[in-house]
CSV table of C-alpha atoms in Angstrom, one decimal:
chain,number,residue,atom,x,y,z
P,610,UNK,CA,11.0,-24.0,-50.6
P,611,UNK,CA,13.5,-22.0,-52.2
P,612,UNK,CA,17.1,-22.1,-51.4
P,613,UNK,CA,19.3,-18.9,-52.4
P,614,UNK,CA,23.1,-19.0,-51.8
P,615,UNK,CA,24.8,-15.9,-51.5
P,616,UNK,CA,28.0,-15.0,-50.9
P,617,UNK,CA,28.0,-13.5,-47.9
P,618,UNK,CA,25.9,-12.2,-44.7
P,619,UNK,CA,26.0,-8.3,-46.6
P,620,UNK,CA,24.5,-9.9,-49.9
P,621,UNK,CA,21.8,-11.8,-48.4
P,622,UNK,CA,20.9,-8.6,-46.4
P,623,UNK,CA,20.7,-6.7,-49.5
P,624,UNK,CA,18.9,-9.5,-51.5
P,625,UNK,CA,16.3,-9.4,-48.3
P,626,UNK,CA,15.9,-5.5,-48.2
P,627,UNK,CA,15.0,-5.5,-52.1
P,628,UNK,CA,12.6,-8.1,-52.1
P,629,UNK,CA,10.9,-5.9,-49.1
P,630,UNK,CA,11.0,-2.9,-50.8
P,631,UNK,CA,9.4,-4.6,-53.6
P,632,UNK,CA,6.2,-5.8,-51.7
P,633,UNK,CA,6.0,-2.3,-50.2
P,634,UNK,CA,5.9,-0.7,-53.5
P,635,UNK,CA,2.9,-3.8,-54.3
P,636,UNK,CA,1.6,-3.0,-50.7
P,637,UNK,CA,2.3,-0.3,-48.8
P,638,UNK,CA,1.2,-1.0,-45.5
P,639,UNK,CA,2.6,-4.4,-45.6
P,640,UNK,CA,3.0,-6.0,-42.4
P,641,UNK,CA,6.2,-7.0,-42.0
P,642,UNK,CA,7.5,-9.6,-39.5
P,643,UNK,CA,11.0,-8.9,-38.0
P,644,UNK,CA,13.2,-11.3,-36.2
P,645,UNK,CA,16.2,-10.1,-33.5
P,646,UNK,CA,19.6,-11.3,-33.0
P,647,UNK,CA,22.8,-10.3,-35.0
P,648,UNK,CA,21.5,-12.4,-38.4
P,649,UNK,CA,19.3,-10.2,-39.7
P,650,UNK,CA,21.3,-6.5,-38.8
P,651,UNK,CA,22.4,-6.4,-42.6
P,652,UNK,CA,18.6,-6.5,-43.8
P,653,UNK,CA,17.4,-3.5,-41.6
P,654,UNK,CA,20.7,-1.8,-42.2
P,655,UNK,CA,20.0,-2.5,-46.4
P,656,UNK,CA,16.5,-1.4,-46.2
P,657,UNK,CA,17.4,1.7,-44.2
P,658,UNK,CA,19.9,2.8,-46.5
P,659,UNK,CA,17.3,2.4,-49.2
P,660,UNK,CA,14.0,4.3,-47.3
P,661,UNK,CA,17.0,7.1,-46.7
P,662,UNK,CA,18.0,7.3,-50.7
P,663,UNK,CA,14.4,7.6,-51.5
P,664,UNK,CA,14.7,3.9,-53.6
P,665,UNK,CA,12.3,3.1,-51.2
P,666,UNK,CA,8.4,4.5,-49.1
P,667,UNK,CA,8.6,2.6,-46.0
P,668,UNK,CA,6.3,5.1,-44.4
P,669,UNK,CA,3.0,3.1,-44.6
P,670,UNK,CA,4.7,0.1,-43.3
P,671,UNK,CA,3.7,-1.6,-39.9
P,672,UNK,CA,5.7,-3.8,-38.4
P,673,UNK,CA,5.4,-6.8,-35.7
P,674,UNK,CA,7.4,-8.8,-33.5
P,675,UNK,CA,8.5,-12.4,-33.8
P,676,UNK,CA,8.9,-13.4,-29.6
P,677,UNK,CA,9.5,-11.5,-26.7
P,678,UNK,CA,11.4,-12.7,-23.1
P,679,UNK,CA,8.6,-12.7,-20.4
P,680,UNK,CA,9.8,-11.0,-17.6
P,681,UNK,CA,11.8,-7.6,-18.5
P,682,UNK,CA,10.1,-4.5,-18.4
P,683,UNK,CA,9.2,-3.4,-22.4
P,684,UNK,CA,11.3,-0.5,-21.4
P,685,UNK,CA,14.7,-2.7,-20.7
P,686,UNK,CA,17.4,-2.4,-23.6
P,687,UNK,CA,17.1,-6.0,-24.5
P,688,UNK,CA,13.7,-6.6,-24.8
P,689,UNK,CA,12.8,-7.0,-27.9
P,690,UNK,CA,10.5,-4.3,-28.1
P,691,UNK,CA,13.3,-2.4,-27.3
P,692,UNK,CA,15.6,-3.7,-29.7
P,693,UNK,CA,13.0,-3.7,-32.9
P,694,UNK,CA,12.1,0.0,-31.7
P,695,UNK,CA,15.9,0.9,-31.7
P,696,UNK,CA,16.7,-2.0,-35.2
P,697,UNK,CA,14.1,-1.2,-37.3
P,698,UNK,CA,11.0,1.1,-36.6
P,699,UNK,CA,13.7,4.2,-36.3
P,700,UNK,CA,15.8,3.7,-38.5
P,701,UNK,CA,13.3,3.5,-40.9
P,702,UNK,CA,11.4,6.8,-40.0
P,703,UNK,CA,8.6,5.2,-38.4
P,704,UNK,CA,6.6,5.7,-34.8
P,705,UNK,CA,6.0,3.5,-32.3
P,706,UNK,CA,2.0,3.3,-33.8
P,707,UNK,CA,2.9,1.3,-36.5
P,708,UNK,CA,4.6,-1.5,-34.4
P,709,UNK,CA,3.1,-4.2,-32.4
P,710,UNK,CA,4.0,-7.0,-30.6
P,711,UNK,CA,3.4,-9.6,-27.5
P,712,UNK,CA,3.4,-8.2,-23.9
P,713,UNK,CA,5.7,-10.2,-22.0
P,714,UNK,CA,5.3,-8.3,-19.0
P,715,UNK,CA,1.8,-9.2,-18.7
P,716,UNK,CA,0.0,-10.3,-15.8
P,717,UNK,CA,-2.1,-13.1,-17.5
P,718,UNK,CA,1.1,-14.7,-20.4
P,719,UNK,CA,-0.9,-16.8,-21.2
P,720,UNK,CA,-3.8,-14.3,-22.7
P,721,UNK,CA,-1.1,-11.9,-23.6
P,722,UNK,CA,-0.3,-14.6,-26.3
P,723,UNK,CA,-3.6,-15.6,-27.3
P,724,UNK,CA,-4.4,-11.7,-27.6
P,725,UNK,CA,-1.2,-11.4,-29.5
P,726,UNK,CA,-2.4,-14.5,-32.3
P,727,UNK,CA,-5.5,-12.7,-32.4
P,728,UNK,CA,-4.3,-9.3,-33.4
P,729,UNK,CA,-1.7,-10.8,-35.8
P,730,UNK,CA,-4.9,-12.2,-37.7
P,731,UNK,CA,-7.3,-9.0,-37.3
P,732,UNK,CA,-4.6,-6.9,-38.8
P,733,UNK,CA,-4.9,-9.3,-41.8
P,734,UNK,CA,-2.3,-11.5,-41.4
P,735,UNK,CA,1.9,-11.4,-41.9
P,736,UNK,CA,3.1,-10.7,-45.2
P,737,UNK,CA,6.2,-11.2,-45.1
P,738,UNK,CA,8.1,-12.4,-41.7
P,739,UNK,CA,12.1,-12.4,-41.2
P,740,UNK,CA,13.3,-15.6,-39.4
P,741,UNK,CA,16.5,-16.4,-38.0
P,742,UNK,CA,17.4,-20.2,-37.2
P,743,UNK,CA,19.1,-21.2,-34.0
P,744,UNK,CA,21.7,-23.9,-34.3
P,745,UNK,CA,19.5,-26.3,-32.9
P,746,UNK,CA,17.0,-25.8,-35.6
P,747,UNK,CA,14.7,-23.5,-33.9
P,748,UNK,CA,12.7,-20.8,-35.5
P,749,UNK,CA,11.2,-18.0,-33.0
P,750,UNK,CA,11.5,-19.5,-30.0
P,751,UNK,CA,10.2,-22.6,-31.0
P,752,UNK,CA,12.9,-25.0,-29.7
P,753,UNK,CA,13.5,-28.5,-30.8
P,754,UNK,CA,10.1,-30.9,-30.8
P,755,UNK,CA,7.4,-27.9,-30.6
P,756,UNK,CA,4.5,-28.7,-32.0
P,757,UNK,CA,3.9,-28.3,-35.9
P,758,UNK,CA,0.8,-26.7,-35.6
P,759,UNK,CA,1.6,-24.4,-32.3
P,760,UNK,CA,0.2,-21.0,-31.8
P,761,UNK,CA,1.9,-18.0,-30.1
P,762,UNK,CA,2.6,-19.1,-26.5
P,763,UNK,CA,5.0,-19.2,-23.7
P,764,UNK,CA,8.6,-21.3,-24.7
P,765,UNK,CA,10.4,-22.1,-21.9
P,766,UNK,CA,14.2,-21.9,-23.7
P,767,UNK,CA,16.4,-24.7,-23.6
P,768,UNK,CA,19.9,-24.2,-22.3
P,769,UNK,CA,21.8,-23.6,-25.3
P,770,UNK,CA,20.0,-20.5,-26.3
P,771,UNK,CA,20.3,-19.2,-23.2
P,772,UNK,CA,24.3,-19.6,-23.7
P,773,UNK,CA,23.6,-18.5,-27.3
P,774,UNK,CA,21.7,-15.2,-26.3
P,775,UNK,CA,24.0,-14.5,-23.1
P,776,UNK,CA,26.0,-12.2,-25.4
P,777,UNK,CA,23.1,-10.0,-25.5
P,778,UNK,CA,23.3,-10.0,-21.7
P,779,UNK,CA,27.2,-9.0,-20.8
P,780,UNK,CA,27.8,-12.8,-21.3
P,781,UNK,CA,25.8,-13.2,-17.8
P,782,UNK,CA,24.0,-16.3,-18.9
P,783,UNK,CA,22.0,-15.6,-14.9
P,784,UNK,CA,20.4,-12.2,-16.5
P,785,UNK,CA,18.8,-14.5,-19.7
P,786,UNK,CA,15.1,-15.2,-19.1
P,787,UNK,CA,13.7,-18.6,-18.7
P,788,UNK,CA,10.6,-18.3,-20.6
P,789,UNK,CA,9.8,-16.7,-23.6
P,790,UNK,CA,6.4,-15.6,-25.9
P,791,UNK,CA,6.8,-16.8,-29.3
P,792,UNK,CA,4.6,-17.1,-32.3
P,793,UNK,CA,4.4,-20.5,-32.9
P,794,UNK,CA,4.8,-22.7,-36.1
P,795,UNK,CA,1.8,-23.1,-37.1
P,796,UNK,CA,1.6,-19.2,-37.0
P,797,UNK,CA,5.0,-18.3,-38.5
P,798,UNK,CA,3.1,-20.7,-41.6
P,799,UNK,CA,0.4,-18.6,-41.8
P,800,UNK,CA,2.4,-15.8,-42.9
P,801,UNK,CA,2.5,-15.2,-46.9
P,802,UNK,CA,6.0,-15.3,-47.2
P,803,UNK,CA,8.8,-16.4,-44.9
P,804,UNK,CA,11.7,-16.0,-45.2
P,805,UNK,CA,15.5,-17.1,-43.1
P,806,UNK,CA,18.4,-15.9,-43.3
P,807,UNK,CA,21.3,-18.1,-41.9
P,808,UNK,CA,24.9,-17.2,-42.1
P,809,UNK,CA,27.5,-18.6,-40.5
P,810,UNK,CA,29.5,-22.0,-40.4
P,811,UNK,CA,27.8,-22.2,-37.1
P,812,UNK,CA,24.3,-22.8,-38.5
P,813,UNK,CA,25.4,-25.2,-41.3
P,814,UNK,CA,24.1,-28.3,-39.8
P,815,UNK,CA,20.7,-26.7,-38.9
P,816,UNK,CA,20.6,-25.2,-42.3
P,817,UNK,CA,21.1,-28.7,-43.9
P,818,UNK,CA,18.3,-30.7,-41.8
P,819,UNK,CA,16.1,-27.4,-42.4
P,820,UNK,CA,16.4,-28.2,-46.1
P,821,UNK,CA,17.3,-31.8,-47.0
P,822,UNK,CA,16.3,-33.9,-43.9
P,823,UNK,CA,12.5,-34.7,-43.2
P,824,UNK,CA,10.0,-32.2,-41.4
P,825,UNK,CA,10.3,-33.5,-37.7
P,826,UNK,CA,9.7,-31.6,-34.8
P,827,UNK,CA,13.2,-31.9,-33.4
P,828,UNK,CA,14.1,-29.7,-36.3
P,829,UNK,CA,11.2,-26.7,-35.9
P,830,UNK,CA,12.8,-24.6,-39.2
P,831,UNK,CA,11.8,-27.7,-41.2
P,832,UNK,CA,8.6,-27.1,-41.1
P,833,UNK,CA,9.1,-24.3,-43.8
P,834,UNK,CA,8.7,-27.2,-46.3
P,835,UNK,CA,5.2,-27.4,-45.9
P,836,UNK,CA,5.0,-23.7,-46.8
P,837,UNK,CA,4.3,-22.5,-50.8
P,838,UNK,CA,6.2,-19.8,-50.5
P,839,UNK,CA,9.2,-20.3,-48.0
P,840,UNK,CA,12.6,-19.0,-49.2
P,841,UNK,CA,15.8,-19.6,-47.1
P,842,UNK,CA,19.1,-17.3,-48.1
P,843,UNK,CA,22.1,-18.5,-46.9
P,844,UNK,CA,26.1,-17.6,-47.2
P,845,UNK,CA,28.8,-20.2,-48.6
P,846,UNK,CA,29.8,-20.5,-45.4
P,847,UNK,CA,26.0,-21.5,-43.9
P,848,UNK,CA,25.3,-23.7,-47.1
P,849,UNK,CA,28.7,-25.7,-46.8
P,850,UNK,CA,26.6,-29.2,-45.5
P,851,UNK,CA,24.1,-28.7,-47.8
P,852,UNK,CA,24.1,-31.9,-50.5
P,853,UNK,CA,22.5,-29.9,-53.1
P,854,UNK,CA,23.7,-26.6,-53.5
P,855,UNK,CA,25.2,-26.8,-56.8
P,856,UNK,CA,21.0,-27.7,-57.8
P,857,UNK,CA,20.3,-25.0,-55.8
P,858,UNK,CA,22.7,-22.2,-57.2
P,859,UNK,CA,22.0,-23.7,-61.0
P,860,UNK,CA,18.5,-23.1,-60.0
P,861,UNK,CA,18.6,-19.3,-58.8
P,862,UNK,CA,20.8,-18.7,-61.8
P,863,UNK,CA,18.3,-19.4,-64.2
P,864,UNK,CA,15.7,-17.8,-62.2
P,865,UNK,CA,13.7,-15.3,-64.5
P,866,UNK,CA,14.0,-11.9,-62.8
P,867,UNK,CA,10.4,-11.1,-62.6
P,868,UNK,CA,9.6,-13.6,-60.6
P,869,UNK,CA,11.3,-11.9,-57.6
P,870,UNK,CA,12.5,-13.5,-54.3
């Protein structure tokens, strides 16, 4: 796992953006994982700015969703259908065929999310998927003691997310669905290169047990330690509990620049 401190949510965004940019120049149609929430805004808003400028071809790229609330209609503004449509796939000049993810108003959940595993892996696999970490240490919607080795299923979400994502929802913690489908660790693993961004003093804590404590379940993020190529950017503020970051900065530092992020 490598740990890169930057110094602020902007800077990790922009980091993130160029490392995409260069797989897309490697790869082309890359398929790109995207996570939701506030966290990763500056990434899509980096890499926009660079498909606009012409630094970067986005136009071969497909992308595919991370989790998706069960329940709301893929039409509803916070789906996250919706809200990777409205983040990402526009704003980078692509259509709605180059995007796929889980149907979480499906009839049958639980074959949506074995159809949805299944498709990930005919499509030739993730190459590089965006995570966000929840300040309980959750990755997805993988909440705290989720199986290592879990495939995309149905979550149902513990009570602090719900608080957590009730600004999403006019603060009406009542409109937050219950159940959720997520890709599950032992997915997100399979992916070539993941990568979280954390920012925040809020996700401090999580950030440290992601990195320094053991892999456990009751910390799902940790099990990016078991991954070859797992990187985790984080601001001052998100890598103030973290026992080694001087390692880690003095590390990055001497980094040579061709080995990318």
């Amino acid at each position: 796992m490598e740990v890169v401190i930057v110094p602020d949510a902007k800077a990790g965004g922009e980091l993130i953006a160029e490392a995409i940019g260069a797989l897309l120049s490697r790869k082309p149609d890359a398929l790109l994982g995207v996570a939701t929430g506030s966290t990763p805004l500056p990434i899509y808003q980096a890499l926009a700015a660079k498909v606009r400028s012409g630094a970067v071809d986005a136009s071969r790229a497909r992308i595919c969703q991370l989790d998706e609330y069960v329940g709301l209609p893929a039409g509803h503004p916070e789906s996250y259908r919706s809200v990777v449509l409205r983040e990402v796939v526009e704003p980078l000049g692509l259509s709605e065929a180059s995007f796929m993810g889980p149907d979480g108003s499906a009839e049958d959940v639980r074959a949506a999310c074995l159809a949805y595993d299944s498709a990930l892996a005919e499509a030739g696999g993730v190459d590089l998927q965006l995570l966000g970490i929840g300040t309980d240490g959750h990755i997805g919607f993988n909440e705290p003691c989720s199986s290592l080795a879990s495939r995309t299923r149905i979550k149902t979400l513990t009570e602090q997310t719900r608080i957590d994502n009730a600004r999403f929802f006019d603060n009406d913690i009542s409109q937050v669905p219950h159940h959720v489908i997520t890709q599950g660790i032992g997915t997100i693993l399979e992916s070539r290169h993941p990568i979280l961004l954390a920012t925040g003093e809020g996700k401090a804590d999580a950030v440290a047990l992601t990195v320094e404590g053991p892999v456990a379940s009751v910390v799902p993020a940790s099990a990016l330690q078991l991954h070859p190529h797992a990187t985790v950017v984080v601001d001052e503020a998100a890598a103030s509990k973290l026992k080694l970051a001087d390692y880690f900065r003095a590390t990055y530092a001497a980094k040579p620049s061709w080995q990318g992020l």
